[in-house]
mmCIF file of C-alpha atoms in Angstrom:
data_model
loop_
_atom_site.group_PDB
_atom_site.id
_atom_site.type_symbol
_atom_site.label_atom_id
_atom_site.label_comp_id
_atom_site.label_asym_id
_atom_site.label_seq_id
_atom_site.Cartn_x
_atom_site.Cartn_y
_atom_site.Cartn_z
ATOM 1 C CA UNK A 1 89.890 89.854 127.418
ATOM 2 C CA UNK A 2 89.491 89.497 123.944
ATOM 3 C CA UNK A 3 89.389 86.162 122.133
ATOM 4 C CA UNK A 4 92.156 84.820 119.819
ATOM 5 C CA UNK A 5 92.363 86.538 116.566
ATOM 6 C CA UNK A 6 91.901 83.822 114.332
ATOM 7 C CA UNK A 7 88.063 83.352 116.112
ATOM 8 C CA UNK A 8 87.191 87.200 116.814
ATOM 9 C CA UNK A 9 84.168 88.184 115.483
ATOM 10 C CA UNK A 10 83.980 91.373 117.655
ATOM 11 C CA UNK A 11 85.929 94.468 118.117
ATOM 12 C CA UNK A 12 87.341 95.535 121.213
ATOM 13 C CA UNK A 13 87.784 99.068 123.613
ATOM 14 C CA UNK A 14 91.333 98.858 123.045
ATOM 15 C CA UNK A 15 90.578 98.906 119.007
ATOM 16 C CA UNK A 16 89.365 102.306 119.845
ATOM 17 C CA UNK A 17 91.604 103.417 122.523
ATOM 18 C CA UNK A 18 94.833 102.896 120.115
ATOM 19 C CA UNK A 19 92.934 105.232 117.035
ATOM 20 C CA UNK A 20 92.256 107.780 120.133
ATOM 21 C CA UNK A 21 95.603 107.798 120.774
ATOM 22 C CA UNK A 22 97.285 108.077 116.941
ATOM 23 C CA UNK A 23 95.019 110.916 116.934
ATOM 24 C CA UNK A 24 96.578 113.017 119.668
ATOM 25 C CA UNK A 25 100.039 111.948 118.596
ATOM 26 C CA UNK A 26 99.446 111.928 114.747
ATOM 27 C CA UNK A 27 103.421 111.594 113.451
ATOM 28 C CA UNK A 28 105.948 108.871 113.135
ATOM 29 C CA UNK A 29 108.033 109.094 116.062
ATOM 30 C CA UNK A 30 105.159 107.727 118.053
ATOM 31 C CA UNK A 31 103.768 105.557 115.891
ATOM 32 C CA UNK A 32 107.204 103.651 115.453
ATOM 33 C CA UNK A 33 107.201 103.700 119.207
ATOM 34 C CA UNK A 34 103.881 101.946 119.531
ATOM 35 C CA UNK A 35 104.102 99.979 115.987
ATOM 36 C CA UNK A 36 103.573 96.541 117.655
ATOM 37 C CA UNK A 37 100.324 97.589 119.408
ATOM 38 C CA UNK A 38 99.491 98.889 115.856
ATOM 39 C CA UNK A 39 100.301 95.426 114.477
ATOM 40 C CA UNK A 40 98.282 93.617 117.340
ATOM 41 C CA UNK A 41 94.931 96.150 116.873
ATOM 42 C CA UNK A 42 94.964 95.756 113.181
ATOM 43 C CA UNK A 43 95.259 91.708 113.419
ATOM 44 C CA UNK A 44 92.126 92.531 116.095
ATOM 45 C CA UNK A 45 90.744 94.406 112.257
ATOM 46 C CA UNK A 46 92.067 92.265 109.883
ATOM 47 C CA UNK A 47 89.963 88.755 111.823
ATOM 48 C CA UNK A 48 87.030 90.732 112.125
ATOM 49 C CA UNK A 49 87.127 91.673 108.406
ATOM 50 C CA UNK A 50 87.343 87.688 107.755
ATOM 51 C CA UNK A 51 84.268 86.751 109.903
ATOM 52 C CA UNK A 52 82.382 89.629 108.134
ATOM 53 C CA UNK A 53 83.411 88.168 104.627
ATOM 54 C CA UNK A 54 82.645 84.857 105.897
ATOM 55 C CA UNK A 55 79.028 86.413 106.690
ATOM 56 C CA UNK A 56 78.813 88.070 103.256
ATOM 57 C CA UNK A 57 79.754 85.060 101.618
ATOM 58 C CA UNK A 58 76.613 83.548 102.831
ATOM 59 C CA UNK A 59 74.221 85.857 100.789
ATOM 60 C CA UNK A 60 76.833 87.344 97.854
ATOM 61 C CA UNK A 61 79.085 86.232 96.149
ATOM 62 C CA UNK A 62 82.385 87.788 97.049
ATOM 63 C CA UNK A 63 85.463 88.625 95.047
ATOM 64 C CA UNK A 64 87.790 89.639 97.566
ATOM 65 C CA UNK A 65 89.909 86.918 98.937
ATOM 66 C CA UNK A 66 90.192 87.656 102.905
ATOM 67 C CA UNK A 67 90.066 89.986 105.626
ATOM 68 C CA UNK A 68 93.455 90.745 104.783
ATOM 69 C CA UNK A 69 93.130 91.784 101.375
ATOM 70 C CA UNK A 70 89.913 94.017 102.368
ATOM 71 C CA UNK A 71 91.476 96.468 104.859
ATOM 72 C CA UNK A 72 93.001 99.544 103.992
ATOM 73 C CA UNK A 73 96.278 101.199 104.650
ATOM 74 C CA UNK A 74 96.579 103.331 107.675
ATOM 75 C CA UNK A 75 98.630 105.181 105.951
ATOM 76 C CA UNK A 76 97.656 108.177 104.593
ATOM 77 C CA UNK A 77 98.414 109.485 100.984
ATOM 78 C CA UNK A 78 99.887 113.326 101.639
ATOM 79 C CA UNK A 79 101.263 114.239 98.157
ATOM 80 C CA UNK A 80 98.493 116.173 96.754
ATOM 81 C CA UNK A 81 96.927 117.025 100.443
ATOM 82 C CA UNK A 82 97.067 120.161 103.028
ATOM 83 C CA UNK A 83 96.962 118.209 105.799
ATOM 84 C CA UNK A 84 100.132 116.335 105.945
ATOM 85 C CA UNK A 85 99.474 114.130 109.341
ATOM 86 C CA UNK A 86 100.902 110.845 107.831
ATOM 87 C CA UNK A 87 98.048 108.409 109.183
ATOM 88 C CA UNK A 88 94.271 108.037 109.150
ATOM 89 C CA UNK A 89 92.717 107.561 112.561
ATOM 90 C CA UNK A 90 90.195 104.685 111.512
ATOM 91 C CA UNK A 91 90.177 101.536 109.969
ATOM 92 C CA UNK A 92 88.404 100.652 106.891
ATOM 93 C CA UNK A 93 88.191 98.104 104.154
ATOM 94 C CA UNK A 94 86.192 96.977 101.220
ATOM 95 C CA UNK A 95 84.656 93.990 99.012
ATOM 96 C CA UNK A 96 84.462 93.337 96.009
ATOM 97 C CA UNK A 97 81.388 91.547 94.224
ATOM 98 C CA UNK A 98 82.486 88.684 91.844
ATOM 99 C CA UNK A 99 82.046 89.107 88.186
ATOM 100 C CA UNK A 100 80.936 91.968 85.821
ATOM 101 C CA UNK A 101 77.621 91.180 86.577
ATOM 102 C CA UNK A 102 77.303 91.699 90.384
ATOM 103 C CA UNK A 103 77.856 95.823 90.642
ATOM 104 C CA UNK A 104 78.473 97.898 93.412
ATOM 105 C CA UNK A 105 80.688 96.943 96.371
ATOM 106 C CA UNK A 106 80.690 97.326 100.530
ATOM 107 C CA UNK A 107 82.437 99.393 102.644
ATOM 108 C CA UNK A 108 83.416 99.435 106.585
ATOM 109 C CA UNK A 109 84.661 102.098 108.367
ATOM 110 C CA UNK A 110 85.330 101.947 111.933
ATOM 111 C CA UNK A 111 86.368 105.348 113.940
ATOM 112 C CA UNK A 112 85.199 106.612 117.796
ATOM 113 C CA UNK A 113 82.076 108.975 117.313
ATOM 114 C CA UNK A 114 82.178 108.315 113.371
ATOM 115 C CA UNK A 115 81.911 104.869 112.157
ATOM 116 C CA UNK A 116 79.409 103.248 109.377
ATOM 117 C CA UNK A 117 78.351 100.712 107.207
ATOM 118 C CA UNK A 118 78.367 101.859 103.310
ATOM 119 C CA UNK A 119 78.065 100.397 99.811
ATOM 120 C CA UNK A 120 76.623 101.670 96.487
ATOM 121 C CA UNK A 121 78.718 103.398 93.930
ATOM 122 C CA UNK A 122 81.373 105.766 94.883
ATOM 123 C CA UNK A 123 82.411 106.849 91.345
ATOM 124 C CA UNK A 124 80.645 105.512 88.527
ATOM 125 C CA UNK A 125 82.346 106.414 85.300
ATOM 126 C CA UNK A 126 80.772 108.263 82.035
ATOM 127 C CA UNK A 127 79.143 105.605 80.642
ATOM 128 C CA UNK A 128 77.748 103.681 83.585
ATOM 129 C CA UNK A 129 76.308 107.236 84.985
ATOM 130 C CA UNK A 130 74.689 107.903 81.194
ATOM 131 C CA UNK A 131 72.953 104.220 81.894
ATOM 132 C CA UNK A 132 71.772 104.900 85.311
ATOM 133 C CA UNK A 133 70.334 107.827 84.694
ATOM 134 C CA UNK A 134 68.743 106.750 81.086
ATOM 135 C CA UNK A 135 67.084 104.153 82.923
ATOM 136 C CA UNK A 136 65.977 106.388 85.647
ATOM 137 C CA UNK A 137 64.687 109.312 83.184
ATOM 138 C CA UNK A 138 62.823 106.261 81.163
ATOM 139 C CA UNK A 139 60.821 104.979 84.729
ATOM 140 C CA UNK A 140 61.851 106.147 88.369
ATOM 141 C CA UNK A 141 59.309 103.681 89.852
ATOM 142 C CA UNK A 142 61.503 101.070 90.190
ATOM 143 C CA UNK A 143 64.158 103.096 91.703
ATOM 144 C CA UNK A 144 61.696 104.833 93.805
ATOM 145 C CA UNK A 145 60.090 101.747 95.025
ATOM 146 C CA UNK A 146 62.797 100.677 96.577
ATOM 147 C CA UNK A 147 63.995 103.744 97.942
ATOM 148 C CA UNK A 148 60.674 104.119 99.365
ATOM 149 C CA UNK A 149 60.674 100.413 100.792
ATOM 150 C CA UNK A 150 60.658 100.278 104.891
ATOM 151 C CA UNK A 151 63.440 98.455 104.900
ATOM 152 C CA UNK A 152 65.904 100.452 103.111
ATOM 153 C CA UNK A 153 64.706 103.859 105.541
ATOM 154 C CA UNK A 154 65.298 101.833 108.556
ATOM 155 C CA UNK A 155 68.635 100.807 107.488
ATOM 156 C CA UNK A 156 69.772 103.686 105.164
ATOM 157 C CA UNK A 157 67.386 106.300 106.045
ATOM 158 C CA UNK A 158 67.566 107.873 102.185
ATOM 159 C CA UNK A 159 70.112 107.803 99.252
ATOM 160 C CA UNK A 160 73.573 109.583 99.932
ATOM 161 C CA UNK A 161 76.250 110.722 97.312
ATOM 162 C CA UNK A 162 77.160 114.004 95.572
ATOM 163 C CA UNK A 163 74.411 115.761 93.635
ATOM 164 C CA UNK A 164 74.991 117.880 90.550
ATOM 165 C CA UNK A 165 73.384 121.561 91.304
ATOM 166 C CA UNK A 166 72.240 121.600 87.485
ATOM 167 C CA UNK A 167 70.495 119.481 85.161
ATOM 168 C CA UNK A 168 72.758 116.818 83.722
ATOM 169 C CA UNK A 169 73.733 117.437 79.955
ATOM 170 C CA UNK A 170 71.100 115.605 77.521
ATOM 171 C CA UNK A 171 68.443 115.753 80.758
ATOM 172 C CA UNK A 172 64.930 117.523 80.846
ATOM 173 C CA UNK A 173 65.150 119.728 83.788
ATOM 174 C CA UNK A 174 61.564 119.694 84.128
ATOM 175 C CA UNK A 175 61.495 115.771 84.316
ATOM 176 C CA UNK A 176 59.821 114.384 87.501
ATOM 177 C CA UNK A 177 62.909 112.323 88.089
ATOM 178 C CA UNK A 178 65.312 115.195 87.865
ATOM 179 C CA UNK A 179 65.733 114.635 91.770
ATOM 180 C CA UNK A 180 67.260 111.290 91.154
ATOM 181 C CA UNK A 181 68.872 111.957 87.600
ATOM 182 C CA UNK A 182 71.458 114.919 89.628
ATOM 183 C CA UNK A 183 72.695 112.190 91.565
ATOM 184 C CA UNK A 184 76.747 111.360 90.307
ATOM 185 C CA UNK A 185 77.399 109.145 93.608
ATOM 186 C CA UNK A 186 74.631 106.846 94.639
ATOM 187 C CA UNK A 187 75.579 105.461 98.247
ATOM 188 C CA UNK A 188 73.715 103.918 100.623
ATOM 189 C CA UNK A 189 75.468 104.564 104.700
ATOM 190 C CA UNK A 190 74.397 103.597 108.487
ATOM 191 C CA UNK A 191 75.975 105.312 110.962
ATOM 192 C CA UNK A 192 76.359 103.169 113.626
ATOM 193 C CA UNK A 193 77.404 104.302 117.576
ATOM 194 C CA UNK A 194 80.621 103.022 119.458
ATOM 195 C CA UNK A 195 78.736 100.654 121.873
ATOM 196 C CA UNK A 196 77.296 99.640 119.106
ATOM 197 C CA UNK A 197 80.309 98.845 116.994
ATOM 198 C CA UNK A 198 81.685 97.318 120.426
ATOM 199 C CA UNK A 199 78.940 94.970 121.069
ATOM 200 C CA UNK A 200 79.049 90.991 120.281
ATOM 201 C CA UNK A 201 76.012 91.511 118.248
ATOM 202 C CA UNK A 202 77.926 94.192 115.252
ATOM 203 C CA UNK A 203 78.826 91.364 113.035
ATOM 204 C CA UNK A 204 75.329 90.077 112.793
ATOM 205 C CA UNK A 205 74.349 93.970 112.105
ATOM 206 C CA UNK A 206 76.978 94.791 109.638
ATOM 207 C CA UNK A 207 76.053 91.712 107.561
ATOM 208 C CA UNK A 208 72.304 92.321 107.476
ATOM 209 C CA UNK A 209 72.979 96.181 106.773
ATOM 210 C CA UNK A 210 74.749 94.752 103.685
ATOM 211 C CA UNK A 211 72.265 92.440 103.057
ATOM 212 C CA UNK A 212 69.996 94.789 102.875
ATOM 213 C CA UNK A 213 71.692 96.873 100.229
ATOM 214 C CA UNK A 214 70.723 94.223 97.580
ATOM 215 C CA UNK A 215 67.446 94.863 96.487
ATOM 216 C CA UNK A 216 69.468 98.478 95.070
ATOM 217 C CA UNK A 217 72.595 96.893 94.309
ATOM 218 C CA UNK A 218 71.026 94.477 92.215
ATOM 219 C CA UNK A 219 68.315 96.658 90.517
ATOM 220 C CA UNK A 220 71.561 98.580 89.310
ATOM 221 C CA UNK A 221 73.380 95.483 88.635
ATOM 222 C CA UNK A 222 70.453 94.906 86.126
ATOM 223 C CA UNK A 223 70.576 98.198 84.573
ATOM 224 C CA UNK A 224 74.268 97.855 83.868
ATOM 225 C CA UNK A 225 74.539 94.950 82.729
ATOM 226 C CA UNK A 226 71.403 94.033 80.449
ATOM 227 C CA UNK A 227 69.804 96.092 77.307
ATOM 228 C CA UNK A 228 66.191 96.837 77.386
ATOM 229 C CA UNK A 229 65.398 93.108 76.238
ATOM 230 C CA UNK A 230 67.399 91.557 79.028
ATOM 231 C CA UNK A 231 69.902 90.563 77.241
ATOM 232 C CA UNK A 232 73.585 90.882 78.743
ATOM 233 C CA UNK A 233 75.780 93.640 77.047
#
């Protein structure tokens, strides 16, 4: 039985069970049918997202206001979109690192047979990408350093995100960085099983995964946030 949802800090078979079922009766007939066991699994969600922020909380400094305001939608955005089933079949949510100066952000995604831990930069715009990879092209070592660290391999394995196929415009393709410099998403994800998600101890993991996405975050916190002196721009 699971505990009340103002204390969980775990998530449940029957979180799973419900997305297992939208997925084999993906349409709104059903879903009306079954909307308060929708309601009850996503309050299951919504009180683990608080205990996680709670958790981040205690090594970042978090924007976002509560579990609440962190989890997505289940409902899917069809307007520009082939596949017209009107609801995703996981849950996810986001936070949001306080001020200008703390970069990047975290991401949760929970789904049977497909759910992770990410963070990084999803879509940096123009000018942020033309700083990231300035820096980079000027000295990879510190970028490489910690890509290269155990810690981030054990959690993240290597750096994820689309790649250009080219060099980028105002580049040297013959540069020795030109493996990072392609990069225009710069993501850092750990897959994680469904005992795993299941287990007591997933809280504790999900907060250290994040916790270990600092040493990057904050290296490209630095880089887009100071000039070469330091200062803050």
């Amino acid at each position: 039985m699971a505990p009340s949802h103002t204390k969980q800090t775990q998530l449940f078979p029957s979180n799973f069970a419900f997305l297992n079922k939208l997925k084999n009766h993906n349409d709104r007939d059903w879903f009306n049918a079954n909307k308060e066991e929708f309601q009850d699994k996503q309050q299951m969600v919504t009180a683990f997202a608080d205990a996680l922020l709670q958790e981040l909380n205690t090594h970042d400094v978090i924007e976002t206001p509560s579990g609440a305001k962190s989890v997505y939608r289940i409902y899917r955005d069809t307007r520009f979109s082939k596949d017209k089933t009107p609801y995703k079949t996981y849950w996810s949510g986001s936070f949001k690192r306080a001020t200008k100066y703390r970069r990047g952000g975290y991401y949760f995604h929970i789904e049977p047979g497909n759910s992770f831990i990410g963070g990084g930069f999803w879509g940096p715009n123009a000018d942020d990408l033309k700083l990231i990879r300035e820096d980079i092209s000027f000295d990879s070592a510190p970028m490489r350093k910690i890509l290269n660290s155990e810690s981030f391999i054990s959690s993240f394995e290597k750096l994820k995100g689309e790649q250009l196929k080219t060099t980028p415009k105002g580049f040297d393709a013959n540069s020795e960085a030109i493996d990072l410099l392609r990069y225009k998403q710069f993501l850092l994800i750990r897959k994680f099983s469904d005992e795993a998600v299941l287990s007591s101890g997933f809280l504790k993991e999900a907060s250290q995964t994040f916790k270990d996405m600092r040493p990057f975050l904050d290296y490209m916190s630095e880089v887009l946030t100071t000039d070469i002196n330091g200062l803050s721009i």
